[in-house]
PDB file of C-alpha atoms in Angstrom:
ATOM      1  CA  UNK A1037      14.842  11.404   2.478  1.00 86.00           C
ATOM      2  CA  UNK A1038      15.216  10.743  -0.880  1.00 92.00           C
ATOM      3  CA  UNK A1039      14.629  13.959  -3.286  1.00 95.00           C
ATOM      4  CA  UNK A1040      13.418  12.841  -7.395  1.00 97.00           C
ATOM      5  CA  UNK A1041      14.921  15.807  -9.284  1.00 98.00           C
ATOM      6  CA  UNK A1042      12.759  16.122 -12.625  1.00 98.00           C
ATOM      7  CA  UNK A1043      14.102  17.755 -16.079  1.00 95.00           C
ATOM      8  CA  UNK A1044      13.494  19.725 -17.354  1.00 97.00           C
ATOM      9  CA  UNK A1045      10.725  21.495 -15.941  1.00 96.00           C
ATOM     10  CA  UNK A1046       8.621  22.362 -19.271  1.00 97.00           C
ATOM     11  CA  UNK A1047       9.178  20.692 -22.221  1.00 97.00           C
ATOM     12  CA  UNK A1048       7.410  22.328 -25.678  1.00 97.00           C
ATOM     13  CA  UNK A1049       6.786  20.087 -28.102  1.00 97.00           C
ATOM     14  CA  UNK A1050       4.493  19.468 -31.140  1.00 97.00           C
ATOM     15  CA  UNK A1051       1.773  16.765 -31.665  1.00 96.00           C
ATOM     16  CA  UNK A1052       3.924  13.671 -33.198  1.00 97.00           C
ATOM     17  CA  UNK A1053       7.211  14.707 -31.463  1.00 97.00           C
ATOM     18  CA  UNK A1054       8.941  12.228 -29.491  1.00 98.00           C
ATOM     19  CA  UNK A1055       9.332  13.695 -25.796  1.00 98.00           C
ATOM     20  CA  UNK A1056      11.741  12.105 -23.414  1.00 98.00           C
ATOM     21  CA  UNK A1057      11.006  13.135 -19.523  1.00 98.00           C
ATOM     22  CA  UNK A1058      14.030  13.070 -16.757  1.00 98.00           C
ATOM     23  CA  UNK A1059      14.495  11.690 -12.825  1.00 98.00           C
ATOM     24  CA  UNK A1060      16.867  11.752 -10.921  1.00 98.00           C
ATOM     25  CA  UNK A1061      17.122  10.392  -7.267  1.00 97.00           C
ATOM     26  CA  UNK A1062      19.478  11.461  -4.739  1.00 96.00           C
ATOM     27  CA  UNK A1063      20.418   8.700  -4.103  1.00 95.00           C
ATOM     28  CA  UNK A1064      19.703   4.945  -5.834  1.00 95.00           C
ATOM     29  CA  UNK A1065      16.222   3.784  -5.680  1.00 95.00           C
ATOM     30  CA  UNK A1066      15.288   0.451  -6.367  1.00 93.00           C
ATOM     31  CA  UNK A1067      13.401   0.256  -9.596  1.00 94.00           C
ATOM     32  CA  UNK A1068      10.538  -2.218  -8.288  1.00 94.00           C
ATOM     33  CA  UNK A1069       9.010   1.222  -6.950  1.00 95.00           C
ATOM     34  CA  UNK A1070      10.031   4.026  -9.457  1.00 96.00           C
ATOM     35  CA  UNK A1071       6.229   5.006 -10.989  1.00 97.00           C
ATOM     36  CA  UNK A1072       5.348   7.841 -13.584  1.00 98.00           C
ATOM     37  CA  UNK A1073       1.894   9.814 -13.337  1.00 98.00           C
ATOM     38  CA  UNK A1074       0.397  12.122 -15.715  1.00 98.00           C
ATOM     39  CA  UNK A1075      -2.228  14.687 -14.336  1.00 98.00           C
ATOM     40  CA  UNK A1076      -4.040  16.888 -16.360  1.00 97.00           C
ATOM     41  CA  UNK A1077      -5.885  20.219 -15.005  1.00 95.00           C
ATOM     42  CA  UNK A1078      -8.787  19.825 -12.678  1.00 94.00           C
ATOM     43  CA  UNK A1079      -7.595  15.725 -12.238  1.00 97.00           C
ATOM     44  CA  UNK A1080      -6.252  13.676 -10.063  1.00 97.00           C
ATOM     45  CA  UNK A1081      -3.074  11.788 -11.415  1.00 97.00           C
ATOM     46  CA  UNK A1082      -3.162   9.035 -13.621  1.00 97.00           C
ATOM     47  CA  UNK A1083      -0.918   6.253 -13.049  1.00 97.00           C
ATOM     48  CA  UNK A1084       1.246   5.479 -16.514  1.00 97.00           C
ATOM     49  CA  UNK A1085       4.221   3.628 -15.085  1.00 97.00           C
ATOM     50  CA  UNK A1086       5.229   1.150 -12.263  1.00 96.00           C
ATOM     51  CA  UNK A1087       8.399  -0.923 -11.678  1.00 95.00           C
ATOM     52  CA  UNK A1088      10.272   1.620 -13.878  1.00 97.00           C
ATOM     53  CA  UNK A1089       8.921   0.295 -16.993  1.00 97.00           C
ATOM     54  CA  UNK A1090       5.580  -1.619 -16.461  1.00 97.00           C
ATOM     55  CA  UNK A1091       3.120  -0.222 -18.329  1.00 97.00           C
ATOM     56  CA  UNK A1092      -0.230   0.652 -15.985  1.00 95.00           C
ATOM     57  CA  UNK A1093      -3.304  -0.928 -16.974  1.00 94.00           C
ATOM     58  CA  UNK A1094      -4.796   0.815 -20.194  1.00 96.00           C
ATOM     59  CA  UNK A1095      -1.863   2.852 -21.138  1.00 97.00           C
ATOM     60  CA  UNK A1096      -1.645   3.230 -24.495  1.00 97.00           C
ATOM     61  CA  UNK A1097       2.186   1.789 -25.680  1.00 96.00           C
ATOM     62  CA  UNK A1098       3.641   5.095 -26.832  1.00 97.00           C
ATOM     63  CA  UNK A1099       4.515   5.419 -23.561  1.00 98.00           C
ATOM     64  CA  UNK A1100       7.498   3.652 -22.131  1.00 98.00           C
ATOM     65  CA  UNK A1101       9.974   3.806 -18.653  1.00 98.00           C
ATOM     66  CA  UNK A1102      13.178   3.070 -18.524  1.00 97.00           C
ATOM     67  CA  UNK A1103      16.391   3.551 -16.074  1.00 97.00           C
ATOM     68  CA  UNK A1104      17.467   1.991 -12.750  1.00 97.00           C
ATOM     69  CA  UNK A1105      19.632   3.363  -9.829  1.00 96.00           C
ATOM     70  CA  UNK A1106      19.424   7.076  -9.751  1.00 97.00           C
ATOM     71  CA  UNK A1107      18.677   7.867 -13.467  1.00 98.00           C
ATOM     72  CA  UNK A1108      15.078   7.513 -14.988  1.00 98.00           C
ATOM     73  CA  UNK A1109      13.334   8.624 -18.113  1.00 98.00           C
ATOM     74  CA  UNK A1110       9.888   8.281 -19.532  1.00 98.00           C
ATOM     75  CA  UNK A1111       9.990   8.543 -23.301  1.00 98.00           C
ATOM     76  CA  UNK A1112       6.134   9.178 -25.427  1.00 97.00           C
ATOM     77  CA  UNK A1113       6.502   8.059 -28.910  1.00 95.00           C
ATOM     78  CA  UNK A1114       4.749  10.067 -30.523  1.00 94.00           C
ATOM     79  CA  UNK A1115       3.016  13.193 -28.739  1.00 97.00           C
ATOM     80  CA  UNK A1116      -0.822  13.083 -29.005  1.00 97.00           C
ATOM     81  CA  UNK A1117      -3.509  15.813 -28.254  1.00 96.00           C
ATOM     82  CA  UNK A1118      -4.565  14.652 -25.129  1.00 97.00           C
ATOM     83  CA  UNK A1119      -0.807  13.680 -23.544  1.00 97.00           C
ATOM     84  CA  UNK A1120      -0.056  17.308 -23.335  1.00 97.00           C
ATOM     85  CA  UNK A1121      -0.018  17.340 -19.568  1.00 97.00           C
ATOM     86  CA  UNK A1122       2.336  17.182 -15.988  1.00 98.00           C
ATOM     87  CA  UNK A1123       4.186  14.144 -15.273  1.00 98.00           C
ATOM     88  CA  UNK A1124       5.773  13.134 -11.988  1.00 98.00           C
ATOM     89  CA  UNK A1125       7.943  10.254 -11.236  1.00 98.00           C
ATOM     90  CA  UNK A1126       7.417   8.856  -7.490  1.00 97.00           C
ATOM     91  CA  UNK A1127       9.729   6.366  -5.299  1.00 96.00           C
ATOM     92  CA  UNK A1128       8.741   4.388  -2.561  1.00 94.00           C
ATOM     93  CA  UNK A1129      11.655   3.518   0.165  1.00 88.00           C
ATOM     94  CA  UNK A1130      12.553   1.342   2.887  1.00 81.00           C
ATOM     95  CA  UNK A1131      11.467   3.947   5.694  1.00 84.00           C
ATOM     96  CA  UNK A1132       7.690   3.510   4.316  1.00 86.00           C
ATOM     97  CA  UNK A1133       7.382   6.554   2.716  1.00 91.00           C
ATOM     98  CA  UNK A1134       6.672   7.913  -0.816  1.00 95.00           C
ATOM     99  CA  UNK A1135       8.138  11.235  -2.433  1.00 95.00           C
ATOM    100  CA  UNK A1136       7.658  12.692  -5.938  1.00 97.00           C
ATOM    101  CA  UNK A1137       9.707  14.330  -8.395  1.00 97.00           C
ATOM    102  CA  UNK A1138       8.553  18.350  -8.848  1.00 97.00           C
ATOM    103  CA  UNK A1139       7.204  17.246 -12.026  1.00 97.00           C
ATOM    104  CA  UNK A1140       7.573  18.407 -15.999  1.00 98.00           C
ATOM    105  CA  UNK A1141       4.928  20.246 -18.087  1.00 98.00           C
ATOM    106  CA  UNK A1142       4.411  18.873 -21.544  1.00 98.00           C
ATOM    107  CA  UNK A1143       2.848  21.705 -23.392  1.00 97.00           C
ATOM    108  CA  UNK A1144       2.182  22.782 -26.973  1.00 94.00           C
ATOM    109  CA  UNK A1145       4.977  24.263 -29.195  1.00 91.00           C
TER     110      UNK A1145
ATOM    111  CA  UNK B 618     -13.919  -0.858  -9.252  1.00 89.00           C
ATOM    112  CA  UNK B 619     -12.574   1.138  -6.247  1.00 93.00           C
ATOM    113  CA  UNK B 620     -13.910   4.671  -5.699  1.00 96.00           C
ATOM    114  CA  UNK B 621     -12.314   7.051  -3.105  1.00 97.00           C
ATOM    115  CA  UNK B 622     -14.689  10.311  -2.567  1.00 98.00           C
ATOM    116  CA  UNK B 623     -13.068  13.053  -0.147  1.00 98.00           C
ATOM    117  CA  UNK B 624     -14.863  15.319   2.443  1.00 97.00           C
ATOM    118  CA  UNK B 625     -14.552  18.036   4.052  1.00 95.00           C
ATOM    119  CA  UNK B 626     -14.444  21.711   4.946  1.00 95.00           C
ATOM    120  CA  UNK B 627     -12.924  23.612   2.314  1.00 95.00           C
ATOM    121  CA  UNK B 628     -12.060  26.687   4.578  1.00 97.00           C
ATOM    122  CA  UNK B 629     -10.500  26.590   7.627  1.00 98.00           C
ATOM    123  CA  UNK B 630      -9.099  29.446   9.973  1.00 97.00           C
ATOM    124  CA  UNK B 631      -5.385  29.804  10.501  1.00 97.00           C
ATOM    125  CA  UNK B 632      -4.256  27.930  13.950  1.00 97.00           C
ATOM    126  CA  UNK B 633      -7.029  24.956  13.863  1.00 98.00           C
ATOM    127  CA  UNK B 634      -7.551  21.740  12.888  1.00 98.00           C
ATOM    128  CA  UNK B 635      -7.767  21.279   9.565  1.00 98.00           C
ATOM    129  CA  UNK B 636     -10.607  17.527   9.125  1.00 98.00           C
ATOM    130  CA  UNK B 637     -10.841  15.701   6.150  1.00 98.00           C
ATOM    131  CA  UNK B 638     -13.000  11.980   5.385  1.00 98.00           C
ATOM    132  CA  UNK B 639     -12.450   9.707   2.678  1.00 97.00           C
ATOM    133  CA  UNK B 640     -14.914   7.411   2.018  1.00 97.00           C
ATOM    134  CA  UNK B 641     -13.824   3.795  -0.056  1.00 95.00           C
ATOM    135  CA  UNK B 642     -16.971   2.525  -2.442  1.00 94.00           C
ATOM    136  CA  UNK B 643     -16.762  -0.785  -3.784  1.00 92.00           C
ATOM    137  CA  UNK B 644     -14.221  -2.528  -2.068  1.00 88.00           C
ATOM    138  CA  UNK B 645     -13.539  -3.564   2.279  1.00 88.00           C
ATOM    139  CA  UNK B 646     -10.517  -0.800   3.118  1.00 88.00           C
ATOM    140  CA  UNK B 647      -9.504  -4.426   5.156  1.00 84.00           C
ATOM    141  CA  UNK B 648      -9.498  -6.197   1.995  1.00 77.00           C
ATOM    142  CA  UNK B 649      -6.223  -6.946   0.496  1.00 73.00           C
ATOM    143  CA  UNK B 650      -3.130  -5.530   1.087  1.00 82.00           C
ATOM    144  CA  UNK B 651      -3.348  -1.859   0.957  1.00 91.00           C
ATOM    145  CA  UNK B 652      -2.030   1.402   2.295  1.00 93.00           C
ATOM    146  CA  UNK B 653      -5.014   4.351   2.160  1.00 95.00           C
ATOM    147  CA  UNK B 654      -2.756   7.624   2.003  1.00 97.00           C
ATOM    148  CA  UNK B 655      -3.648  11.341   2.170  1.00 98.00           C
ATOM    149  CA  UNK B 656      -1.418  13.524  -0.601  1.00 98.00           C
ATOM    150  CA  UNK B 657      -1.834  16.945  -0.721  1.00 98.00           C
ATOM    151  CA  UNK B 658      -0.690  19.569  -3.771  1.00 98.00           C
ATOM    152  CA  UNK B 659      -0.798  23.207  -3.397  1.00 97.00           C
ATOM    153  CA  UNK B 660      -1.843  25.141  -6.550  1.00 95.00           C
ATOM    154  CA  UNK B 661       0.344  24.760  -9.547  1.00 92.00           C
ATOM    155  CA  UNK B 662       3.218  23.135  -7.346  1.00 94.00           C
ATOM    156  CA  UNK B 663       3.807  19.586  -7.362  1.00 95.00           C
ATOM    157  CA  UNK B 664       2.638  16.777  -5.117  1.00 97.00           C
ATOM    158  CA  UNK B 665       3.357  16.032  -1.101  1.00 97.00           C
ATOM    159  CA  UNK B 666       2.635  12.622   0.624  1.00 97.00           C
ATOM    160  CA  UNK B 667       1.139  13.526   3.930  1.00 97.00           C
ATOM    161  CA  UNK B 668       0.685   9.798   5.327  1.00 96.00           C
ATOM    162  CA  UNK B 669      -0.790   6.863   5.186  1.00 95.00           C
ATOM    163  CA  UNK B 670      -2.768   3.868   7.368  1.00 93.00           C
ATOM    164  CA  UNK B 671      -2.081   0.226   6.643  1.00 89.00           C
ATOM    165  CA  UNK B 672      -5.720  -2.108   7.358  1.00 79.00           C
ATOM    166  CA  UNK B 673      -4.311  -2.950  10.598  1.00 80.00           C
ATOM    167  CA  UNK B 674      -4.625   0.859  11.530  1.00 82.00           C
ATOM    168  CA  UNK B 675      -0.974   1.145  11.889  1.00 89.00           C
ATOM    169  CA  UNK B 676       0.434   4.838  10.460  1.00 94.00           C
ATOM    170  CA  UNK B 677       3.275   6.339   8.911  1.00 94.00           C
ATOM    171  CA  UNK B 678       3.828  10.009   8.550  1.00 96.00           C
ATOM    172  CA  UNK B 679       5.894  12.189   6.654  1.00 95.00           C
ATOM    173  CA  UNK B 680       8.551  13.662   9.484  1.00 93.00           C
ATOM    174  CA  UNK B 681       7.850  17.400   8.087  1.00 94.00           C
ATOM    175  CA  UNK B 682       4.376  16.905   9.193  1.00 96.00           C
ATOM    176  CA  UNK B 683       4.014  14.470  11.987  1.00 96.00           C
ATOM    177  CA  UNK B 684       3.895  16.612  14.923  1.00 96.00           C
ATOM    178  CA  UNK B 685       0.537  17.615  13.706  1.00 97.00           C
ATOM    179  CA  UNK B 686      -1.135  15.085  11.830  1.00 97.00           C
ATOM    180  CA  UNK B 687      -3.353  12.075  12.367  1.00 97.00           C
ATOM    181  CA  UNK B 688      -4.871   9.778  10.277  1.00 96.00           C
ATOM    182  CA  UNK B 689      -7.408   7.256  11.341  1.00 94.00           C
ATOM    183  CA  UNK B 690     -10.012   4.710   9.964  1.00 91.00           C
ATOM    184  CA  UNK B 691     -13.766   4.307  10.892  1.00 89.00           C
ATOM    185  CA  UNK B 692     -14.275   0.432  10.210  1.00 81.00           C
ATOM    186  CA  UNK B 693     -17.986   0.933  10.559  1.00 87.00           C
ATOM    187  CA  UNK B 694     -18.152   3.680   7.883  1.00 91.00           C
ATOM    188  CA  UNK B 695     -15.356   2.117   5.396  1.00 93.00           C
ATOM    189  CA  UNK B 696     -13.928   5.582   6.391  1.00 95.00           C
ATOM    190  CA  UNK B 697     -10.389   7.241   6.909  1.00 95.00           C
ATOM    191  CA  UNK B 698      -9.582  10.859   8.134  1.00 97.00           C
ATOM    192  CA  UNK B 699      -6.908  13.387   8.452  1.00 97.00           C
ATOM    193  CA  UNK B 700      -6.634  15.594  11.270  1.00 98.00           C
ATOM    194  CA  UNK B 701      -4.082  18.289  10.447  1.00 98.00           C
ATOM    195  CA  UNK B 702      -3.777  21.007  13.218  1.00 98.00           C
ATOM    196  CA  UNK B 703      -2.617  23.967  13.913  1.00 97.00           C
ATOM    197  CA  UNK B 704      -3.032  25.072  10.149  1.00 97.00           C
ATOM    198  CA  UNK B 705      -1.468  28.111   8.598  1.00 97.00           C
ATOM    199  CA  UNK B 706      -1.405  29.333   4.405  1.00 97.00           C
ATOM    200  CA  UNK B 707       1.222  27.192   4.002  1.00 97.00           C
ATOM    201  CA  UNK B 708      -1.564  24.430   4.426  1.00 98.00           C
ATOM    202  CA  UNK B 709      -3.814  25.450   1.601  1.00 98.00           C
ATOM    203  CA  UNK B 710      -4.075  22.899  -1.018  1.00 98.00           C
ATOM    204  CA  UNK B 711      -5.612  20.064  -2.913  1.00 98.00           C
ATOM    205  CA  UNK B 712      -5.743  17.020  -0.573  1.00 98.00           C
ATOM    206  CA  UNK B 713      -6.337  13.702  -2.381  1.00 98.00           C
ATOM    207  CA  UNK B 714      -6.794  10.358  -0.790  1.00 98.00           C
ATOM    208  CA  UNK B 715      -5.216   7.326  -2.488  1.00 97.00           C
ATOM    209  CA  UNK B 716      -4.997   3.592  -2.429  1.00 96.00           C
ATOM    210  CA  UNK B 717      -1.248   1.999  -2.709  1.00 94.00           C
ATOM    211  CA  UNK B 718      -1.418  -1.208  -3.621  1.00 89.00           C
ATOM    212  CA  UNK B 719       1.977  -3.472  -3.111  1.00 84.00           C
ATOM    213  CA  UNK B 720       0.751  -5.399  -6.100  1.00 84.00           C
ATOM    214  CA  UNK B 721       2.774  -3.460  -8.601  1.00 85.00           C
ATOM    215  CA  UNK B 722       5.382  -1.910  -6.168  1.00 88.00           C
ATOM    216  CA  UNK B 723       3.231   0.526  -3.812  1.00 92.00           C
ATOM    217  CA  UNK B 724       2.432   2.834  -6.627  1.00 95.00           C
ATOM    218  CA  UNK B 725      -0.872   5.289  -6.032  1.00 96.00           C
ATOM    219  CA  UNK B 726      -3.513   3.251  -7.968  1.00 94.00           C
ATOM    220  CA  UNK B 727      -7.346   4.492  -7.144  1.00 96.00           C
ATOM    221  CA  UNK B 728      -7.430   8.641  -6.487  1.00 97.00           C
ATOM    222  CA  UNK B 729     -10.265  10.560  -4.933  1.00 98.00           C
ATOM    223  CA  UNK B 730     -11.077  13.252  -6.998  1.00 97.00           C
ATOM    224  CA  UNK B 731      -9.164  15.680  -4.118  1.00 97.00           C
ATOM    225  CA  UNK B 732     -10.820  18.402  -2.354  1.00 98.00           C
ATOM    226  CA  UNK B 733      -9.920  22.034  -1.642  1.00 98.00           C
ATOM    227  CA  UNK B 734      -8.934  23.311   1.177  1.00 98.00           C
ATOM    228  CA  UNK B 735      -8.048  27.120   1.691  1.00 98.00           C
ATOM    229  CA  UNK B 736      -7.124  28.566   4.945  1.00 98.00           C
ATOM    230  CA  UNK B 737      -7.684  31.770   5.703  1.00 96.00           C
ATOM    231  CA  UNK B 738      -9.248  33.879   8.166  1.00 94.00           C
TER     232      UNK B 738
END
């Protein structure tokens, strides 16, 4: 099984900060199914990112993947109000299966 | 627009079978090329895949749960369930349903809006 390691696990920041998330796979993952979700309290995730960088539909373009192998990082231009939330990264492997990173809180500095 | 609704008991007693429905709106669950998965998150921890049903009813579970787990469709109902038995605390959690779609690399890309499930006696 392949374990997504996510750093660091809060991140404070200000509104109009840059934040830049981290995952890390034990071992390589392919980036065709690396995704990013943010989930905010009392939702259900949000997809944000597929294929590593593909931007979901609707996302705004602050927000941007990037990486390949074992090393991924999803960057937010600028922090707004409402992208103060949890991300998690997910892979999706040969076996069939999907696993997710433990996920970083973006909070308020 | 897809819609995935869970349902369910939201308390269960320790050592029996935990039931859960998900119900699809606006869209065949045969339609396209889909997995319908069950993820599950206890509070303020971070997120499990529990399994998942292709159309053709074929499963896949995750190994740390697949001695007690089930997961089946109701084509008449545009339904699919989890059966989890055998439940203990550990269990308790927020249990979504989800739609992968291999369109953009089997990412999770309708949610339910997840249910709660506590067990306890």
């Amino acid at each position: 099984e392949i374990v997504l390691t996510q750093s660091p696990g809060t991140l404070s920041l200000s509104p109009g900060e840059r934040a830049t998330l981290s995952c890390r796979a034990s071992q390589s993952v392919s980036s065709t199914y690396l995704a990013w979700y943010q989930q905010k309290p009392g939702q259900a995730p949000r997809l944000l990112i597929y294929g590593a960088s593909s931007r979901a539909t609707g996302i705004p373009d602050r927000f941007s993947g990037s990486g390949s192998g074992t090393d991924f990082t999803l960057t937010i231009g600028r922090l707004e109000p409402e992208d103060f939330a949890v991300y998690f990264c997910q892979q999706y492997d040969r076996s069939s299966t999907w696993t997710f990173g433990q996920g970083t809180k973006v909070e308020i500095k | 627009q897809v819609q995935l609704q869970e349902s369910g008991p939201g308390l269960v007693k320790p050592s029996q079978t935990l039931s859960l429905t998900c119900t699809v709106s606006g869209g065949s669950i045969y339609s396209g090329s889909y997995y319908w998965n069950w993820i599950r998150q206890p509070a303020g921890k971070g997120l499990e895949w529990i399994g998942r049903l292709y159309t053709s009813g074929s499963t896949i579970y995750n190994p740390s749960l697949e001695s007690r787990l089930t997961i089946s469709v109701d084509t008449s109902k545009n339904q699919f369930s989890l059966k989890l038995k055998s439940v203990t605390a550990a269990d308790t959690a927020m249990y979504y349903c989800a739609r992968a779609s291999w369109n953009d690399g089997w990412v999770f890309d309708y949610w339910g809006q997840g249910t709660l499930v506590t067990v306890s006696s």
